[in-house]
C-alpha cells in the first residue's frame, strides 16, 4: 500500500495567477479509486468523529474504491447536501483528515478531494436523481440568509414537504460562498448547481430582501410557522488604527465582494470598479486573508500577508497557505500594523509596522504576539486590506425584538432546541457562532431543520 | 425585474424615473434611498427616494447624469426593465416637530430633500426651502415646490444668477440667519462641499443641522464598509447608520476625500462608454 497520497493535479502557479480559474483540478476516476483504496476501512473509523456532520467516510470511500460513484454520492448526500463545496473548502486537516489513522503511516486519506471528486463526477455525468419530496405539508418556514447554513436548512425542510421561502439581502444567493470565497477556490458554477437543487425542491428564493431593513420579522412571523435565521457574520471588523479611512484601504469584505460578486476583475466590462494596485498588504492570515492576498496577485499586484504570529499559527487551511506561497505571496510574519500613512491626496502610501515576538502559548491556545517597542518601521503599500475577522450584521438583530444577542452580536440560542429567545425563531451558522466554517454552518442548518420539524410536528 | 413606468427628461443632466416596485413603495419613507442595478453586469447604484404611488406600486427617483452608470441608465426607456430595485435602504429622516426648519437642496439634492420637507411640514413645522442650481437650465422641482403646501417660504438661487437669486444656498441661509430668523433645524442635501459649508455656518450659529451623506456604496447592506464615515469620532456606515447624520459631527475632510477613491476608474469607464456610444452624454 502506498503510504503517500495520490497527488491532485493542479494548474501551475505561473498559469493560474493570470486568471480566476480553479487551482486544483481534482482527481480523475482512476486517481480517485487509487486514493480510495488506501483507506484501511478501520472498524472504529475515527475519521467520522472528525467530521462535524458525521459523514460515513469509510462507506463512501469504499464505494469509490468499488467504482460505485453513485452510491458514494448518496452516502454523502444523506448528511451533506453540498459535498462539492465542503470537499473544496473544509479545513480537512483539522477535521476528518486530522484523525485519519493513515496519518501515522504516511499521509491521511485525502477525504476532501475524494468528496469533491464524487460530487463533481456526479454533476458532470448526470448521476444525480431529482430530489424526492414528501407530500406537501401545510406548514410554512422562512429562512433568512442564503449561505450554507440557510441552504442546508431549506433543503432538508423542503425535502420533508414543508413550504420554504428564503430571504436574501443581496441580489444573488450563496452568502460568503458567492461574495467572499473567490472563484479560483470555489467556482460559481458549482454553487449555482447546488442552489438549483433548492429550486427543484420548490424553495421560493427571494433576493434583495433584507430582514430588519425592508422586511420586518413581525411580518414574517404572521406568514410563517417557523423562522430560521442564518444571516452569517457579514459585518467587517476594522482595527481602529490611524489612517484606516485613507483611500486604498479596504475591508476584506469590500475587496472580495468587489472582485467576486461584482466581478471588478472584469472592469470595465462589469461596472463595479476596484482601484489599481501595485503593492498590497493584507492584514491577517486566515482563509479570508489568503483569499484577499491571492486575489490581489491576480489583479497584477505584489501581494503581502502581514501577520503578527508565524505562519504555523495561521488559522487558514494548509492548502491555501501553500497555494499562496507557491503563487508568490510574501509572508511578513511577526508584524503588527501601528498606523497607515497617507499622501497629500489621502491615498495610503505606507504602513507603519511593529515587530512582534510570540509569548509562551497558553493552555491549548495559540501563543499571543507581543509587540516590541521601538521596532517601528515603515513599508510601502498602495493598497491595504484588513482581514481580521467579521461580526454579525446588526441590521437583523437590532430590528428583531425579543431575539437576544451576546455583546458582540451573536444570537443567543438554546443548544437543545436551537431556538432563539423569541418563540418560533431558530438560528444558526455564523450568526450564532461568529465567523466559523462552512461545514459548521451547514451542521447548524441540519440541526435547526430537525428541531423545526419537531417544533412543527 | 422592474419595469420603467415613466421617464421624464427634466433637463440636459437630470431625469426623473418612475419604476414598478410595489414592495419598496409600500414601505419607503422620506430620507431613505433605493438601490438599483440595471443588468447582470451593472453596479449597485444608490438613488434617493423622491416620490411614490402606492396605488400603482411605483417609486420615483431623480438622477443626474455624471458617469457611466447614470449615462447608461439614461438610455433605458419606458417599458424597459431594471434588474433590481431594492429598498427601502438606510434610516428614514427623523420627522418630528422642531419649530422652524430650513431644508436646503443643492442640484439633484433638491428632489432628495423635498419629501423630507413635506413630512416636516405635515409634522407641524414651519418649513423654509432653499434650492440652488448652477444655472437656470438645471433648475428642477421649482414648480412642484411652489404648488405644494410644504414650504412656508421658498428661495431659489443659481450660481450665475440666471434664475432666482444669484449666489449659493449657503449665502441665502446666512442672510436668513443675519436677518434674525429663528431656526431650529437645518436639513441639507447636496454636493459635499455645499453640505460642509452649511455645516460650518450653522456650527458658528449653534443651529442643529442634518446632512445626508452620499458616500460610495457597494452592497448598501452594512457588509462591506465602503461607505464608512467618521461621525463624532466613531466609524459609521452611511448605508445602514445613515445616510442622515449630525452635520457638526461629520469629518467632512475625510468624507470628501473618500468619495474620490474611484475617480480614475470612473473616467476610464466613461471614456469607454463614450467611444461605444457616440453622441451620448456629451
Ligand atoms: C473570504 C472567506 C473565506 C472563507 N473560507 C472558508 C474556507 O475555506 N473554509 C470554511 O469552512 N469556511 C470559510 N469561510 C467561512 C465560511 O464561509 C462561513 O463560516 C460560512 O459561510 C457561514 O455560513 P452562514 O450560512 O452562517 O452565513 P453566510 O455564508 O455569511 O451567509 C449569510 C447570508 O445571509 C445574508 N443576510 C445577512 N443579513 C441578512 C438579513 N438581515 N436579511 C436577509 N439576508 C441576510 C447575507 O447576505 C448572506 O448571503 C470563509 C469566509 C470568508 C469571508
Ligand atoms: C445614499 C445615496 C443617495 C443618492 N441619491 C442620488 C440621487 O437621488 N440622485 C442622483 O443623481 N445621485 C444620487 N446619488 C449618487 C449616485 O449614486 C451616483 O451619482 C452614481 O452612483 C454615479 O454612478 P456613475 O457610474 O454614473 O458615475 P461615476 O462616474 O461612477 O461616479 C461619479 C461620482 O458619483 C459618486 N459615486 C460613484 N459610484 C458611487 C456609488 N457606488 N455609490 C455612491 N456614489 C457613487 C462618486 O462621488 C463619483 O465620483 C446618491 C448616492 C448615495 C450614496
Ligand atoms: S464534510 Fe468536511 S469534515 Fe466532513 S468529511 Fe467532508 S471534508 Fe471532511
Ligand atoms: S480513519 Fe482513515 S483509513 Fe481509517 S477509515 Fe477513516 S479514512 Fe479510512
Ligand atoms: S455600502 Fe457596504 S457597508 Fe455600506
Tab-separated table of N, CA, C and O in Angstrom, chain A residues 169-172 179 207-210 213-216 219 234-236 238 244-251 253-255 257-258 261-262 267-276 343-347 386 393-395 398, chain B residues 23 26-27 32 37-44 68-69 72 83-91 216-226 228 230 235 237 239-241 254 257-258 260-262 265-266 268-269 272:
chain	number	residue	atom	x	y	z
A	169	UNK	N	-30.476	39.117	1.414
A	169	UNK	CA	-30.255	40.557	1.314
A	169	UNK	C	-29.660	40.981	-0.032
A	169	UNK	O	-30.008	42.027	-0.576
A	170	UNK	N	-28.767	40.165	-0.561
A	170	UNK	CA	-28.076	40.555	-1.795
A	170	UNK	C	-28.852	40.094	-3.025
A	170	UNK	O	-29.863	39.418	-2.899
A	171	UNK	N	-28.350	40.450	-4.198
A	171	UNK	CA	-29.081	40.077	-5.405
A	171	UNK	C	-28.796	38.651	-5.859
A	171	UNK	O	-29.400	38.176	-6.803
A	172	UNK	N	-27.844	37.990	-5.224
A	172	UNK	CA	-27.572	36.598	-5.587
A	172	UNK	C	-27.490	35.740	-4.334
A	172	UNK	O	-26.970	36.183	-3.316
A	179	UNK	N	-20.006	35.774	-2.384
A	179	UNK	CA	-19.382	37.094	-2.383
A	179	UNK	C	-17.974	37.093	-1.795
A	179	UNK	O	-17.188	37.973	-2.063
A	207	UNK	N	-34.709	37.284	-3.466
A	207	UNK	CA	-33.484	38.071	-3.337
A	207	UNK	C	-33.830	39.510	-2.963
A	207	UNK	O	-34.979	39.918	-3.052
A	208	UNK	N	-32.803	40.258	-2.581
A	208	UNK	CA	-32.963	41.686	-2.288
A	208	UNK	C	-33.915	41.957	-1.126
A	208	UNK	O	-34.502	43.020	-1.045
A	209	UNK	N	-34.085	40.988	-0.240
A	209	UNK	CA	-34.934	41.199	0.926
A	209	UNK	C	-34.051	41.185	2.159
A	209	UNK	O	-33.468	40.160	2.498
A	210	UNK	N	-33.970	42.329	2.793
A	210	UNK	CA	-33.107	42.472	3.953
A	210	UNK	C	-33.993	42.513	5.185
A	210	UNK	O	-34.685	43.500	5.417
A	213	UNK	N	-34.558	45.501	7.540
A	213	UNK	CA	-34.399	46.733	6.757
A	213	UNK	C	-35.605	46.950	5.843
A	213	UNK	O	-36.287	47.953	5.957
A	214	UNK	N	-35.864	45.989	4.963
A	214	UNK	CA	-37.054	46.148	4.115
A	214	UNK	C	-38.095	45.045	4.288
A	214	UNK	O	-39.087	45.010	3.581
A	215	UNK	N	-37.840	44.140	5.216
A	215	UNK	CA	-38.835	43.135	5.611
A	215	UNK	C	-38.784	43.100	7.141
A	215	UNK	O	-37.694	43.108	7.709
A	216	UNK	N	-39.938	43.059	7.793
A	216	UNK	CA	-39.929	43.005	9.261
A	216	UNK	C	-40.086	41.585	9.751
A	216	UNK	O	-40.816	40.798	9.163
A	219	UNK	N	-43.659	40.735	10.455
A	219	UNK	CA	-44.384	40.424	9.229
A	219	UNK	C	-44.175	38.943	8.857
A	219	UNK	O	-45.113	38.240	8.494
A	234	UNK	N	-21.437	38.902	8.664
A	234	UNK	CA	-21.006	39.626	7.464
A	234	UNK	C	-20.445	41.010	7.684
A	234	UNK	O	-19.946	41.621	6.743
A	235	UNK	N	-20.520	41.544	8.902
A	235	UNK	CA	-20.064	42.932	9.077
A	235	UNK	C	-18.552	42.976	9.255
A	235	UNK	O	-17.985	42.173	9.995
A	236	UNK	N	-17.895	43.890	8.564
A	236	UNK	CA	-16.433	43.912	8.616
A	236	UNK	C	-15.928	44.414	9.965
A	236	UNK	O	-16.576	45.222	10.614
A	238	UNK	N	-12.819	46.442	11.747
A	238	UNK	CA	-11.664	47.285	11.448
A	238	UNK	C	-10.743	47.293	12.656
A	238	UNK	O	-11.090	46.787	13.724
A	244	UNK	N	-6.954	54.458	8.857
A	244	UNK	CA	-7.750	53.363	8.309
A	244	UNK	C	-8.756	53.841	7.264
A	244	UNK	O	-9.275	53.058	6.483
A	245	UNK	N	-9.057	55.140	7.284
A	245	UNK	CA	-10.036	55.660	6.333
A	245	UNK	C	-9.390	56.222	5.075
A	245	UNK	O	-10.059	56.809	4.227
A	246	UNK	N	-8.095	56.039	4.946
A	246	UNK	CA	-7.422	56.526	3.729
A	246	UNK	C	-7.962	55.787	2.512
A	246	UNK	O	-8.445	54.658	2.615
A	247	UNK	N	-7.840	56.446	1.374
A	247	UNK	CA	-8.215	55.778	0.133
A	247	UNK	C	-7.215	54.650	-0.128
A	247	UNK	O	-6.025	54.805	0.125
A	248	UNK	N	-7.718	53.545	-0.639
A	248	UNK	CA	-6.836	52.398	-0.866
A	248	UNK	C	-6.856	51.418	0.293
A	248	UNK	O	-6.254	50.358	0.205
A	249	UNK	N	-7.555	51.771	1.368
A	249	UNK	CA	-7.703	50.826	2.482
A	249	UNK	C	-9.092	50.199	2.384
A	249	UNK	O	-10.102	50.906	2.378
A	250	UNK	N	-9.127	48.890	2.276
A	250	UNK	CA	-10.387	48.164	2.136
A	250	UNK	C	-10.585	47.202	3.309
A	250	UNK	O	-9.615	46.671	3.846
A	251	UNK	N	-11.828	46.914	3.617
A	251	UNK	CA	-12.089	45.725	4.438
A	251	UNK	C	-11.990	44.544	3.471
A	251	UNK	O	-12.183	44.706	2.262
A	253	UNK	N	-14.050	42.240	3.186
A	253	UNK	CA	-15.372	42.066	2.591
A	253	UNK	C	-15.554	42.942	1.359
A	253	UNK	O	-16.068	42.507	0.340
A	254	UNK	N	-15.134	44.196	1.485
A	254	UNK	CA	-15.299	45.080	0.337
A	254	UNK	C	-14.420	44.618	-0.822
A	254	UNK	O	-14.872	44.506	-1.960
A	255	UNK	N	-13.179	44.337	-0.498
A	255	UNK	CA	-12.214	43.935	-1.520
A	255	UNK	C	-12.713	42.691	-2.271
A	255	UNK	O	-12.758	42.657	-3.505
A	257	UNK	N	-15.825	41.343	-2.215
A	257	UNK	CA	-17.140	41.495	-2.841
A	257	UNK	C	-17.010	42.221	-4.174
A	257	UNK	O	-17.639	41.867	-5.164
A	258	UNK	N	-16.181	43.258	-4.192
A	258	UNK	CA	-15.964	43.946	-5.469
A	258	UNK	C	-15.464	42.951	-6.512
A	258	UNK	O	-15.958	42.897	-7.632
A	261	UNK	N	-18.291	38.955	-6.218
A	261	UNK	CA	-19.716	39.096	-6.538
A	261	UNK	C	-19.923	40.079	-7.679
A	261	UNK	O	-20.701	39.841	-8.599
A	262	UNK	N	-19.201	41.214	-7.632
A	262	UNK	CA	-19.443	42.265	-8.610
A	262	UNK	C	-18.482	42.191	-9.803
A	262	UNK	O	-18.563	43.002	-10.703
A	267	UNK	N	-13.696	44.676	-14.780
A	267	UNK	CA	-13.996	46.083	-15.049
A	267	UNK	C	-13.179	46.536	-16.262
A	267	UNK	O	-12.026	46.135	-16.369
A	268	UNK	N	-13.669	47.332	-17.198
A	268	UNK	CA	-14.981	47.982	-17.193
A	268	UNK	C	-16.098	47.205	-17.899
A	268	UNK	O	-17.167	47.765	-18.090
A	269	UNK	N	-15.855	45.948	-18.258
A	269	UNK	CA	-16.961	45.188	-18.850
A	269	UNK	C	-18.086	45.106	-17.810
A	269	UNK	O	-19.266	45.267	-18.127
A	270	UNK	N	-17.699	44.838	-16.568
A	270	UNK	CA	-18.634	44.945	-15.454
A	270	UNK	C	-18.441	46.327	-14.833
A	270	UNK	O	-17.332	46.858	-14.848
A	271	UNK	N	-19.513	46.891	-14.300
A	271	UNK	CA	-19.460	48.295	-13.880
A	271	UNK	C	-18.701	48.581	-12.585
A	271	UNK	O	-18.216	49.674	-12.379
A	272	UNK	N	-18.676	47.610	-11.674
A	272	UNK	CA	-18.111	47.912	-10.351
A	272	UNK	C	-16.589	47.994	-10.421
A	272	UNK	O	-15.938	47.049	-10.871
A	273	UNK	N	-16.024	49.108	-9.975
A	273	UNK	CA	-14.573	49.274	-10.084
A	273	UNK	C	-13.805	48.784	-8.859
A	273	UNK	O	-14.378	48.558	-7.798
A	274	UNK	N	-12.518	48.618	-9.042
A	274	UNK	CA	-11.601	48.457	-7.916
A	274	UNK	C	-10.377	49.282	-8.283
A	274	UNK	O	-10.066	49.425	-9.464
A	275	UNK	N	-9.704	49.829	-7.274
A	275	UNK	CA	-8.589	50.707	-7.602
A	275	UNK	C	-7.419	49.902	-8.161
A	275	UNK	O	-7.250	48.726	-7.846
A	276	UNK	N	-6.623	50.557	-8.967
A	276	UNK	CA	-5.426	49.922	-9.500
A	276	UNK	C	-4.459	49.716	-8.343
A	276	UNK	O	-4.320	50.586	-7.489
A	343	UNK	N	-0.707	60.022	1.579
A	343	UNK	CA	-0.073	61.136	0.879
A	343	UNK	C	-0.994	62.354	0.956
A	343	UNK	O	-2.040	62.303	1.610
A	344	UNK	N	-0.614	63.416	0.256
A	344	UNK	CA	-1.402	64.654	0.419
A	344	UNK	C	-2.811	64.531	-0.150
A	344	UNK	O	-3.710	65.240	0.257
A	345	UNK	N	-3.031	63.572	-1.041
A	345	UNK	CA	-4.378	63.411	-1.591
A	345	UNK	C	-5.216	62.385	-0.849
A	345	UNK	O	-6.309	62.018	-1.280
A	346	UNK	N	-4.667	61.887	0.246
A	346	UNK	CA	-5.457	60.967	1.051
A	346	UNK	C	-5.365	59.509	0.628
A	346	UNK	O	-6.190	58.691	1.022
A	347	UNK	N	-4.346	59.177	-0.176
A	347	UNK	CA	-4.138	57.773	-0.561
A	347	UNK	C	-3.143	57.129	0.395
A	347	UNK	O	-2.136	57.731	0.741
A	386	UNK	N	-7.906	44.852	5.157
A	386	UNK	CA	-7.997	44.454	6.557
A	386	UNK	C	-8.841	43.196	6.668
A	386	UNK	O	-10.041	43.205	6.381
A	393	UNK	N	-24.009	41.020	11.303
A	393	UNK	CA	-24.542	42.300	10.830
A	393	UNK	C	-25.726	42.705	11.703
A	393	UNK	O	-26.673	41.947	11.858
A	394	UNK	N	-25.651	43.913	12.231
A	394	UNK	CA	-26.663	44.335	13.202
A	394	UNK	C	-28.013	44.644	12.580
A	394	UNK	O	-29.007	44.763	13.292
A	395	UNK	N	-28.046	44.787	11.251
A	395	UNK	CA	-29.323	45.141	10.619
A	395	UNK	C	-30.412	44.153	11.016
A	395	UNK	O	-31.537	44.529	11.299
A	398	UNK	N	-30.741	44.190	15.400
A	398	UNK	CA	-31.207	45.437	16.026
A	398	UNK	C	-32.690	45.672	15.776
A	398	UNK	O	-33.313	46.483	16.444
B	23	UNK	N	-43.141	46.596	-3.396
B	23	UNK	CA	-42.683	46.340	-2.030
B	23	UNK	C	-41.929	47.539	-1.480
B	23	UNK	O	-41.971	47.835	-0.292
B	26	UNK	N	-44.425	50.428	-0.740
B	26	UNK	CA	-45.227	50.187	0.449
B	26	UNK	C	-44.554	50.731	1.705
B	26	UNK	O	-45.203	51.195	2.627
B	27	UNK	N	-43.229	50.676	1.724
B	27	UNK	CA	-42.554	50.972	2.985
B	27	UNK	C	-41.684	52.207	3.019
B	27	UNK	O	-41.327	52.683	4.092
B	32	UNK	N	-34.965	58.015	2.996
B	32	UNK	CA	-34.404	56.697	2.660
B	32	UNK	C	-34.015	56.649	1.188
B	32	UNK	O	-34.356	57.546	0.415
B	37	UNK	N	-29.974	48.148	-9.852
B	37	UNK	CA	-28.939	47.519	-10.666
B	37	UNK	C	-29.591	47.304	-12.015
B	37	UNK	O	-30.627	46.655	-12.122
B	38	UNK	N	-28.985	47.861	-13.041
B	38	UNK	CA	-29.642	47.852	-14.343
B	38	UNK	C	-29.711	46.474	-14.962
B	38	UNK	O	-30.711	46.078	-15.527
B	39	UNK	N	-28.579	45.757	-14.892
B	39	UNK	CA	-28.484	44.473	-15.604
B	39	UNK	C	-27.421	43.631	-14.927
B	39	UNK	O	-26.784	44.083	-13.964
B	40	UNK	N	-27.200	42.429	-15.440
B	40	UNK	CA	-26.275	41.475	-14.824
B	40	UNK	C	-24.867	42.025	-14.583
B	40	UNK	O	-24.193	41.633	-13.657
B	41	UNK	N	-24.429	42.913	-15.459
B	41	UNK	CA	-23.063	43.429	-15.317
B	41	UNK	C	-23.029	44.777	-14.607
B	41	UNK	O	-21.988	45.412	-14.497
B	42	UNK	N	-24.178	45.218	-14.166
B	42	UNK	CA	-24.287	46.548	-13.594
B	42	UNK	C	-23.828	46.636	-12.154
B	42	UNK	O	-23.727	45.637	-11.451
B	43	UNK	N	-23.541	47.867	-11.730
B	43	UNK	CA	-23.204	48.076	-10.322
B	43	UNK	C	-24.468	48.423	-9.555
B	43	UNK	O	-25.516	48.696	-10.142
B	44	UNK	N	-24.356	48.405	-8.250
B	44	UNK	CA	-25.493	48.750	-7.406
B	44	UNK	C	-25.459	50.265	-7.198
B	44	UNK	O	-24.549	50.780	-6.588
B	68	UNK	N	-20.649	56.757	-16.100
B	68	UNK	CA	-21.055	55.686	-16.996
B	68	UNK	C	-22.424	55.116	-16.638
B	68	UNK	O	-23.294	54.947	-17.495
B	69	UNK	N	-22.608	54.797	-15.364
B	69	UNK	CA	-23.855	54.109	-14.998
B	69	UNK	C	-25.076	54.995	-15.198
B	69	UNK	O	-26.094	54.555	-15.731
B	72	UNK	N	-25.749	55.320	-18.835
B	72	UNK	CA	-26.398	54.129	-19.390
B	72	UNK	C	-27.860	54.068	-18.944
B	72	UNK	O	-28.739	53.722	-19.729
B	83	UNK	N	-32.989	45.303	-13.640
B	83	UNK	CA	-32.766	44.010	-12.993
B	83	UNK	C	-33.212	44.010	-11.523
B	83	UNK	O	-33.956	43.145	-11.097
B	84	UNK	N	-32.692	44.966	-10.762
B	84	UNK	CA	-33.019	45.020	-9.330
B	84	UNK	C	-33.408	46.422	-8.917
B	84	UNK	O	-32.778	47.393	-9.351
B	85	UNK	N	-34.410	46.512	-8.092
B	85	UNK	CA	-34.754	47.767	-7.433
B	85	UNK	C	-34.973	47.398	-5.963
B	85	UNK	O	-35.916	46.694	-5.633
B	86	UNK	N	-34.040	47.807	-5.124
B	86	UNK	CA	-34.046	47.347	-3.735
B	86	UNK	C	-34.288	48.499	-2.774
B	86	UNK	O	-33.698	49.570	-2.919
B	87	UNK	N	-35.114	48.274	-1.799
B	87	UNK	CA	-35.323	49.312	-0.809
B	87	UNK	C	-36.466	48.948	0.099
B	87	UNK	O	-37.073	47.889	-0.072
B	88	UNK	N	-36.814	49.800	1.035
B	88	UNK	CA	-36.059	50.995	1.388
B	88	UNK	C	-34.713	50.678	2.034
B	88	UNK	O	-34.597	49.707	2.750
B	89	UNK	N	-33.739	51.538	1.762
B	89	UNK	CA	-32.414	51.410	2.353
B	89	UNK	C	-32.179	52.581	3.299
B	89	UNK	O	-32.692	53.676	3.083
B	90	UNK	N	-31.343	52.356	4.284
B	90	UNK	CA	-30.973	53.416	5.217
B	90	UNK	C	-32.091	53.737	6.194
B	90	UNK	O	-33.169	53.139	6.157
B	91	UNK	N	-31.793	54.663	7.077
B	91	UNK	CA	-32.785	55.053	8.076
B	91	UNK	C	-33.601	56.222	7.553
B	91	UNK	O	-33.062	57.105	6.885
B	216	UNK	N	-19.578	56.491	-1.101
B	216	UNK	CA	-19.564	55.445	-2.125
B	216	UNK	C	-20.047	54.130	-1.526
B	216	UNK	O	-19.519	53.660	-0.528
B	217	UNK	N	-21.061	53.582	-2.134
B	217	UNK	CA	-21.644	52.361	-1.585
B	217	UNK	C	-21.438	51.191	-2.523
B	217	UNK	O	-21.354	51.348	-3.734
B	218	UNK	N	-21.377	50.013	-1.906
B	218	UNK	CA	-21.197	48.806	-2.709
B	218	UNK	C	-22.439	47.930	-2.542
B	218	UNK	O	-23.263	47.821	-3.427
B	219	UNK	N	-22.595	47.334	-1.371
B	219	UNK	CA	-23.760	46.482	-1.129
B	219	UNK	C	-24.919	47.287	-0.545
B	219	UNK	O	-26.071	46.951	-0.748
B	220	UNK	N	-24.592	48.313	0.246
B	220	UNK	CA	-25.596	49.098	0.970
B	220	UNK	C	-26.381	48.266	1.977
B	220	UNK	O	-27.497	48.607	2.340
B	221	UNK	N	-25.798	47.158	2.447
B	221	UNK	CA	-26.456	46.364	3.489
B	221	UNK	C	-25.620	46.297	4.776
B	221	UNK	O	-25.891	45.486	5.654
B	222	UNK	N	-24.576	47.106	4.864
B	222	UNK	CA	-23.759	47.100	6.084
B	222	UNK	C	-22.719	45.999	6.102
B	222	UNK	O	-22.208	45.632	7.149
B	223	UNK	N	-22.369	45.476	4.959
B	223	UNK	CA	-21.498	44.313	4.914
B	223	UNK	C	-20.064	44.634	4.498
B	223	UNK	O	-19.160	43.855	4.779
B	224	UNK	N	-19.839	45.786	3.853
B	224	UNK	CA	-18.507	45.961	3.272
B	224	UNK	C	-17.666	47.086	3.861
B	224	UNK	O	-16.455	47.059	3.787
B	225	UNK	N	-18.301	48.099	4.418
B	225	UNK	CA	-17.515	49.193	4.986
B	225	UNK	C	-17.052	50.222	3.970
B	225	UNK	O	-16.350	51.172	4.323
B	226	UNK	N	-17.446	50.077	2.721
B	226	UNK	CA	-17.048	51.026	1.690
B	226	UNK	C	-17.557	52.433	2.013
B	226	UNK	O	-16.895	53.426	1.754
B	228	UNK	N	-17.991	53.882	4.822
B	228	UNK	CA	-17.702	54.335	6.181
B	228	UNK	C	-17.340	55.816	6.241
B	228	UNK	O	-16.647	56.329	5.359
B	230	UNK	N	-16.513	59.043	9.316
B	230	UNK	CA	-16.261	59.291	10.727
B	230	UNK	C	-17.275	60.317	11.214
B	230	UNK	O	-17.350	61.426	10.707
B	235	UNK	N	-16.575	55.372	13.715
B	235	UNK	CA	-16.814	54.948	12.343
B	235	UNK	C	-18.280	54.569	12.180
B	235	UNK	O	-18.796	53.760	12.930
B	237	UNK	N	-21.467	53.569	9.227
B	237	UNK	CA	-21.732	53.148	7.854
B	237	UNK	C	-22.900	53.972	7.331
B	237	UNK	O	-24.007	53.905	7.873
B	239	UNK	N	-24.701	53.622	4.820
B	239	UNK	CA	-25.839	52.875	4.265
B	239	UNK	C	-26.805	52.378	5.317
B	239	UNK	O	-28.000	52.307	5.058
B	240	UNK	N	-26.321	51.997	6.481
B	240	UNK	CA	-27.243	51.478	7.489
B	240	UNK	C	-27.377	52.371	8.717
B	240	UNK	O	-28.410	52.370	9.373
B	241	UNK	N	-26.343	53.122	9.056
B	241	UNK	CA	-26.457	54.051	10.184
B	241	UNK	C	-27.012	55.382	9.711
B	241	UNK	O	-27.499	56.183	10.491
B	254	UNK	N	-12.367	63.971	5.508
B	254	UNK	CA	-12.179	62.575	5.161
B	254	UNK	C	-13.269	62.112	4.192
B	254	UNK	O	-13.004	61.426	3.208
B	257	UNK	N	-12.630	63.279	0.760
B	257	UNK	CA	-11.516	62.588	0.135
B	257	UNK	C	-11.945	61.195	-0.344
B	257	UNK	O	-11.654	60.786	-1.455
B	258	UNK	N	-12.667	60.503	0.531
B	258	UNK	CA	-13.029	59.118	0.204
B	258	UNK	C	-13.930	58.999	-1.030
B	258	UNK	O	-13.845	58.019	-1.757
B	260	UNK	N	-13.709	60.327	-3.706
B	260	UNK	CA	-12.975	60.416	-4.977
B	260	UNK	C	-12.164	59.136	-5.245
B	260	UNK	O	-11.386	59.078	-6.190
B	261	UNK	N	-12.351	58.138	-4.415
B	261	UNK	CA	-11.479	56.956	-4.475
B	261	UNK	C	-11.442	56.281	-5.847
B	261	UNK	O	-10.412	55.757	-6.270
B	262	UNK	N	-12.557	56.289	-6.561
B	262	UNK	CA	-12.581	55.543	-7.826
B	262	UNK	C	-12.567	56.445	-9.058
B	262	UNK	O	-12.906	56.001	-10.155
B	265	UNK	N	-10.968	55.098	-12.272
B	265	UNK	CA	-11.750	54.032	-12.902
B	265	UNK	C	-13.021	54.605	-13.527
B	265	UNK	O	-13.446	54.186	-14.601
B	266	UNK	N	-13.630	55.583	-12.827
B	266	UNK	CA	-14.853	56.192	-13.347
B	266	UNK	C	-14.587	56.877	-14.682
B	266	UNK	O	-15.373	56.753	-15.632
B	268	UNK	N	-12.244	56.121	-16.780
B	268	UNK	CA	-11.971	55.087	-17.774
B	268	UNK	C	-13.287	54.504	-18.302
B	268	UNK	O	-13.474	54.328	-19.512
B	269	UNK	N	-14.196	54.225	-17.376
B	269	UNK	CA	-15.476	53.643	-17.779
B	269	UNK	C	-16.252	54.612	-18.664
B	269	UNK	O	-16.872	54.225	-19.650
B	272	UNK	N	-14.742	54.830	-22.201
B	272	UNK	CA	-15.124	53.655	-22.972
B	272	UNK	C	-16.590	53.756	-23.409
B	272	UNK	O	-16.940	53.454	-24.551
